[in-house]
Short mmCIF file of C-alpha atoms in Angstrom, two decimals:
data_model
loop_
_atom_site.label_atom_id
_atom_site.label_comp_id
_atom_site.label_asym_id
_atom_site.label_seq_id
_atom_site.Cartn_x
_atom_site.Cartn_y
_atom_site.Cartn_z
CA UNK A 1 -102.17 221.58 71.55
CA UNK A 2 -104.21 222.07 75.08
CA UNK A 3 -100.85 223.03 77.22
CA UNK A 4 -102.25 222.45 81.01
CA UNK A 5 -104.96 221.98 81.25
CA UNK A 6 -106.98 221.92 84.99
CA UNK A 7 -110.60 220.71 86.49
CA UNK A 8 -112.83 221.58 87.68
CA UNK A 9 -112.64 225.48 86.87
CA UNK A 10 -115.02 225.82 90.45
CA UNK A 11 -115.39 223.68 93.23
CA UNK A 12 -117.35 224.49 96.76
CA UNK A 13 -116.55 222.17 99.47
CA UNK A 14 -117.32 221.67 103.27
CA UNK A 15 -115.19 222.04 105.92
CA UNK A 16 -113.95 218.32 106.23
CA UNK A 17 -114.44 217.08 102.90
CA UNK A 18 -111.73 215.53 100.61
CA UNK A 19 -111.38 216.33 97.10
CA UNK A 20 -108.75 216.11 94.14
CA UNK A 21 -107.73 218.43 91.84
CA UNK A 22 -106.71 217.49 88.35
CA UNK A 23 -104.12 218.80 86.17
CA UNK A 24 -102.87 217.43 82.86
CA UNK A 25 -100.40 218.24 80.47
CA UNK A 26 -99.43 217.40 76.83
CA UNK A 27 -96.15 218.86 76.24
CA UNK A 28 -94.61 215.63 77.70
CA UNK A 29 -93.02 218.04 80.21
CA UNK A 30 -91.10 216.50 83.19
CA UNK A 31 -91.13 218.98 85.54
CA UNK A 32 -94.68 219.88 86.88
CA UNK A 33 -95.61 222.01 90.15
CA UNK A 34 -98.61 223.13 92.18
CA UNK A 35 -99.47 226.47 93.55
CA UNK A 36 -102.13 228.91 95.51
CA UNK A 37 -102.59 232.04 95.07
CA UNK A 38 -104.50 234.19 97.86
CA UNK A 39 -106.14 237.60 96.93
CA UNK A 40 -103.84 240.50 96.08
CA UNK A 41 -100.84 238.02 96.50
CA UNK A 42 -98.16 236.14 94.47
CA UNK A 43 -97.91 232.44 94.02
CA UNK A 44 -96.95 230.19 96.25
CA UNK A 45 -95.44 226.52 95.53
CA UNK A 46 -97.30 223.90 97.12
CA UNK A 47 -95.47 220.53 95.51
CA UNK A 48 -93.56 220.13 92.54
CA UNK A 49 -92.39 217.09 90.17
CA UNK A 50 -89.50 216.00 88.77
CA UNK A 51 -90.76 213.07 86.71
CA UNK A 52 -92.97 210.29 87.31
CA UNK A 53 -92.86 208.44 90.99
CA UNK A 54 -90.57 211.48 92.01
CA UNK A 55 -92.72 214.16 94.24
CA UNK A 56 -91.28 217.05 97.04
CA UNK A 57 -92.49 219.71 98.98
CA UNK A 58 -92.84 223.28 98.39
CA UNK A 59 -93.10 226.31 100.57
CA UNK A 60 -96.68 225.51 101.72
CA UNK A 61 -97.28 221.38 101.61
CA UNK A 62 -99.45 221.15 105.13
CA UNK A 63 -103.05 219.80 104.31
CA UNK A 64 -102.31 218.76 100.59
CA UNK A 65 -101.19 215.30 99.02
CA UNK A 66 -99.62 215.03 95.02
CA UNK A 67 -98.81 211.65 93.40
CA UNK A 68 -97.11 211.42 90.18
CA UNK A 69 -97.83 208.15 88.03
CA UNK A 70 -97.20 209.40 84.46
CA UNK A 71 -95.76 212.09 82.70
CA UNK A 72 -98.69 213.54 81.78
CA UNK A 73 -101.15 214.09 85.05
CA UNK A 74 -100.33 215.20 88.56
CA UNK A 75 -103.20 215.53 90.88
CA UNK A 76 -103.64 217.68 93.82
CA UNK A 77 -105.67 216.15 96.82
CA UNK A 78 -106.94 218.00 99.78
CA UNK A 79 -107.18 215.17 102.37
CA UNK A 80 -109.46 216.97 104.77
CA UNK A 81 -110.36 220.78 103.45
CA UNK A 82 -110.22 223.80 106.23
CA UNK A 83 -111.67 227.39 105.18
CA UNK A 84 -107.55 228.18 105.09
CA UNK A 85 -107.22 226.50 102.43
CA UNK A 86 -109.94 229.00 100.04
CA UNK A 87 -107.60 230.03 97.11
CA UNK A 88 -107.03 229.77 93.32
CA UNK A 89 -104.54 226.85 92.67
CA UNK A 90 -102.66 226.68 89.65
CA UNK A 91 -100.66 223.79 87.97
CA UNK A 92 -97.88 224.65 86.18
CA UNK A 93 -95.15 222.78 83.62
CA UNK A 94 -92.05 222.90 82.25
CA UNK A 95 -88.73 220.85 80.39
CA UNK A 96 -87.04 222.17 83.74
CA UNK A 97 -85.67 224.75 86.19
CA UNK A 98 -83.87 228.07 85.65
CA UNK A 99 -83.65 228.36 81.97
CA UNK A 100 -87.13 226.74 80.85
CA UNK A 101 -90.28 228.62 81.17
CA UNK A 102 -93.22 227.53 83.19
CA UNK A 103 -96.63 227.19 81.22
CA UNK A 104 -99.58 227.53 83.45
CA UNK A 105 -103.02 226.47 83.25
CA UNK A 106 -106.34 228.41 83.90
CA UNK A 107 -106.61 227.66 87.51
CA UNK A 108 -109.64 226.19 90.01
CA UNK A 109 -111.49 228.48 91.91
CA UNK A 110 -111.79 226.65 95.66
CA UNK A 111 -114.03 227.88 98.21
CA UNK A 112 -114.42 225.79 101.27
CA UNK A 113 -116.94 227.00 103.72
CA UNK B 1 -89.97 235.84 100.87
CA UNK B 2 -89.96 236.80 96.98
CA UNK B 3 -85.87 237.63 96.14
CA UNK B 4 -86.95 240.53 93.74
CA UNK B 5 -88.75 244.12 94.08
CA UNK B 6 -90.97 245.64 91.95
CA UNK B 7 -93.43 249.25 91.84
CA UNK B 8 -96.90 247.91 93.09
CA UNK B 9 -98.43 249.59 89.87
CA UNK B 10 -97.87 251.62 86.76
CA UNK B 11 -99.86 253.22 84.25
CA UNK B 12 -99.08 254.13 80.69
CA UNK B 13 -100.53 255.34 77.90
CA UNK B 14 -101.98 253.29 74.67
CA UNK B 15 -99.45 252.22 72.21
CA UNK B 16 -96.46 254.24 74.27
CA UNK B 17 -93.57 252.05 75.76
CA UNK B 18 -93.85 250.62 79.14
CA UNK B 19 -90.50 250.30 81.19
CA UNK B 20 -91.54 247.95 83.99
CA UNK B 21 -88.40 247.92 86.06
CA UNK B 22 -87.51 245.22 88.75
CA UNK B 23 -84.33 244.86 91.12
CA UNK B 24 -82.61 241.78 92.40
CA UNK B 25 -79.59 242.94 94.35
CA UNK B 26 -79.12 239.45 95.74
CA UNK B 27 -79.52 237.70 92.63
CA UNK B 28 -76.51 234.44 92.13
CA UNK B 29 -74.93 233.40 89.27
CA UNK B 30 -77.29 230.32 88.57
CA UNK B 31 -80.12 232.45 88.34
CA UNK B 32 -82.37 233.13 85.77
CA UNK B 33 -84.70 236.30 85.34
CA UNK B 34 -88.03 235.45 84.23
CA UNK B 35 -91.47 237.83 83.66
CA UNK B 36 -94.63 236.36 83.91
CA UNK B 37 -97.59 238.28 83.59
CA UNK B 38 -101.26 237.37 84.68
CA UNK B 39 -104.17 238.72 83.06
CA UNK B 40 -107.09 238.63 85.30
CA UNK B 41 -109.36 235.49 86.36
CA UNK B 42 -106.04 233.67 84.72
CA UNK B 43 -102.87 231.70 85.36
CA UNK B 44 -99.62 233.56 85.17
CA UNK B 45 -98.27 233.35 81.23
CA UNK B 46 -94.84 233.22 80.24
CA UNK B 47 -93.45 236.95 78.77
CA UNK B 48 -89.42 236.49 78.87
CA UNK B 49 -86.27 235.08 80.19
CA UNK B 50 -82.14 236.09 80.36
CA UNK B 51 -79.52 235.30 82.57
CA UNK B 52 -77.01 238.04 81.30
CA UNK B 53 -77.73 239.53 77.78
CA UNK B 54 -80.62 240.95 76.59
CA UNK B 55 -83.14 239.38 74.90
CA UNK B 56 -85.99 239.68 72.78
CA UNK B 57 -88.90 238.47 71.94
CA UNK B 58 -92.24 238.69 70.15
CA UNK B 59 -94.04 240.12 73.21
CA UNK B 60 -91.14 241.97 74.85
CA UNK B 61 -87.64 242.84 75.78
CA UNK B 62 -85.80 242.25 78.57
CA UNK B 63 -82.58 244.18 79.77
CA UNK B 64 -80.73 243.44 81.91
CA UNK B 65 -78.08 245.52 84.26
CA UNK B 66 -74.43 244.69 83.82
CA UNK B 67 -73.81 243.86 87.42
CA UNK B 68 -77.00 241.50 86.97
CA UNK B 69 -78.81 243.45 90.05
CA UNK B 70 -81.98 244.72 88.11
CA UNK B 71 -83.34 244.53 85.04
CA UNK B 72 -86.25 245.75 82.85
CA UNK B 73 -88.96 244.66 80.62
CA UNK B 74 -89.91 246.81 78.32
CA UNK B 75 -93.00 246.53 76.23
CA UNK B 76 -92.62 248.69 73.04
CA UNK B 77 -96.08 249.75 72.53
CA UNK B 78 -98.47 249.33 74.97
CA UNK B 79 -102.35 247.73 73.99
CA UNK B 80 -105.64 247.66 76.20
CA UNK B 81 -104.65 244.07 76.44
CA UNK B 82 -101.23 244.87 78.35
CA UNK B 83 -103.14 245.78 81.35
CA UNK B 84 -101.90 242.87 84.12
CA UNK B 85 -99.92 242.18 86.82
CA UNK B 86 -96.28 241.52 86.22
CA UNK B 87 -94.27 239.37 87.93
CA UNK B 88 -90.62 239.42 87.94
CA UNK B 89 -89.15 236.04 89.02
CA UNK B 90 -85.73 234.51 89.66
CA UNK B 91 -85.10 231.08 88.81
CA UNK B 92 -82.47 228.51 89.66
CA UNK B 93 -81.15 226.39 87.23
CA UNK B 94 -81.15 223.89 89.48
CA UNK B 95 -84.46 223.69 91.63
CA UNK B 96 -87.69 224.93 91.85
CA UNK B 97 -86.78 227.65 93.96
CA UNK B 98 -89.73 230.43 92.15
CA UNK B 99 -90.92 232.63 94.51
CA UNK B 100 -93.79 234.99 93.36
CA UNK B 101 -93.98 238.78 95.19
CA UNK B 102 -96.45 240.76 94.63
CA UNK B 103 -95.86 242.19 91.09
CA UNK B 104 -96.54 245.58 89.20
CA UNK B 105 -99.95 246.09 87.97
CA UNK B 106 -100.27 247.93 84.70
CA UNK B 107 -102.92 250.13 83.87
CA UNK B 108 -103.02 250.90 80.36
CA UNK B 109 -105.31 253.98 79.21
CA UNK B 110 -106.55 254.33 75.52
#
C-alpha cells in the first residue's frame, strides 16, 4: 500500500517555465488537497478536491492550476513559475473533512530561479 | 491565520513523557482537534484526533479540556525519533478549513 505518493522529489525551474506536479493516491480517497510550505512555516492550502471533476480554491490559488479526472491522481500545474513560488508542496488525502485524517505524501522540493 | 496556539519548542528527556499543550479558545462545535507531526525533509503524518473525549492511540493521547478550549497530546515515553515539529490543527467537519501555524518543535535528548 504506497498511500500518496508525489513526483518528482526535486525539480529546478526558470523563471517563466511551466511545469506539473504529480500526486497519486491508492486509498481510493475522495477528498485530496494541495499545499506549500515556506521555511520555518506551517502549511498552507493551495486547492483541494472533493471528488473527481469537482476542484476549489484554497488560501493561496494565484499562479497554480489543479484538475481532477479520477479518483486516484490530482496534478498541480504551475502555469508560468515566479521565484515566489520556491517552496515544498505537499499533496495530501483523506475519506473527508473534520473527523478523517489527512495522509500526506513526501513532498517536491521546487526551486525556481 | 492558524485558529490554535502552541510553545514554539520543547525539549524533553529520552523515554520521559512529553505534554505538548495547545489552546483553541475560539474553537466551534463542528470542530475537530487533530496533531500532525512532521519529521524533517517530510510531509506532515497523522498522530491523533477528538472532538470531545479523550482518545488514544498507538502513538499518543490526546486530552482534551472540558470547555473544549485547549487540549494536550501527550506522548508517554519519549524516543530519539519523537524529535519533530507538532502541529495542532482544527478541522471542520464540513470543509477544508485546516490551517497550519507554526507548531512546537520537540527536542528530545538521550
Amino acid at each position: 500500500n504506497a498511500g500518496v505518493t508525489q513526483t518528482p522529489k526535486f525539480q529546478v525551474l526558470k523563471t517563466g517555465q511551466s511545469m506539473t506536479l504529480q500526486c497519486a493516491q491508492d486509498m481510493n480517497h475522495e477528498y485530496m488537497s494541495w499545499y506549500r510550505q515556506d521555511p520555518g512555516m506551517g502549511l498552507r492550502l493551495i486547492h483541494y478536491s472533493v471528488g473527481a471533476g469537482i476542484t476549489d480554491q484554497g488560501e493561496v490559488p494565484n499562479g497554480y492550476n489543479v484538475s481532477r479526472s479520477t479518483t486516484e491522481d490530482f496534478p498541480l500545474r504551475l502555469l508560468s513559475a515566479a521565484p515566489s513560488q520556491t517552496s515544498v508542496y505537499f499533496c495530501a488525502s483523506s475519506q473527508g473533512w473534520g473527523n478523517q485524517p489527512q495522509h500526506f505524501g513526501d513532498g517536491t522540493r521546487l526551486s525556481i530561479l | 491565520d492558524a485558529k490554535t496556539t502552541q510553545p514554539n519548542s520543547m525539549e524533553s528527556n529520552e523515554e520521559e513523557p512529553v505534554h505538548l499543550p495547545c489552546n483553541h479558545s475560539t474553537i466551534s462545535g463542528t470542530d475537530y482537534i487533530h496533531w500532525y507531526r512532521q519529521l524533517p525533509s517530510q510531509g506532515p503524518e497523522y498522530v491523533i484526533h477528538g472532538l470531545t473525549s479523550n482518545v488514544n492511540n498507538r502513538m499518543a493521547s490526546l486530552a482534551i479540556a472540558e470547555d473544549r478550549k485547549s487540549s494536550t497530546l501527550i506522548l508517554h515515553r519519549a524516543t530519539l525519533r519523537d524529535a519533530a515539529v507538532y502541529y495542532c490543527i482544527l478541522r471542520d467537519v464540513n470543509n477544508n478549513d485546516m490551517r497550519f501555524g507554526a507548531g512546537t518543535r520537540l527536542t528530545v535528548k538521550p
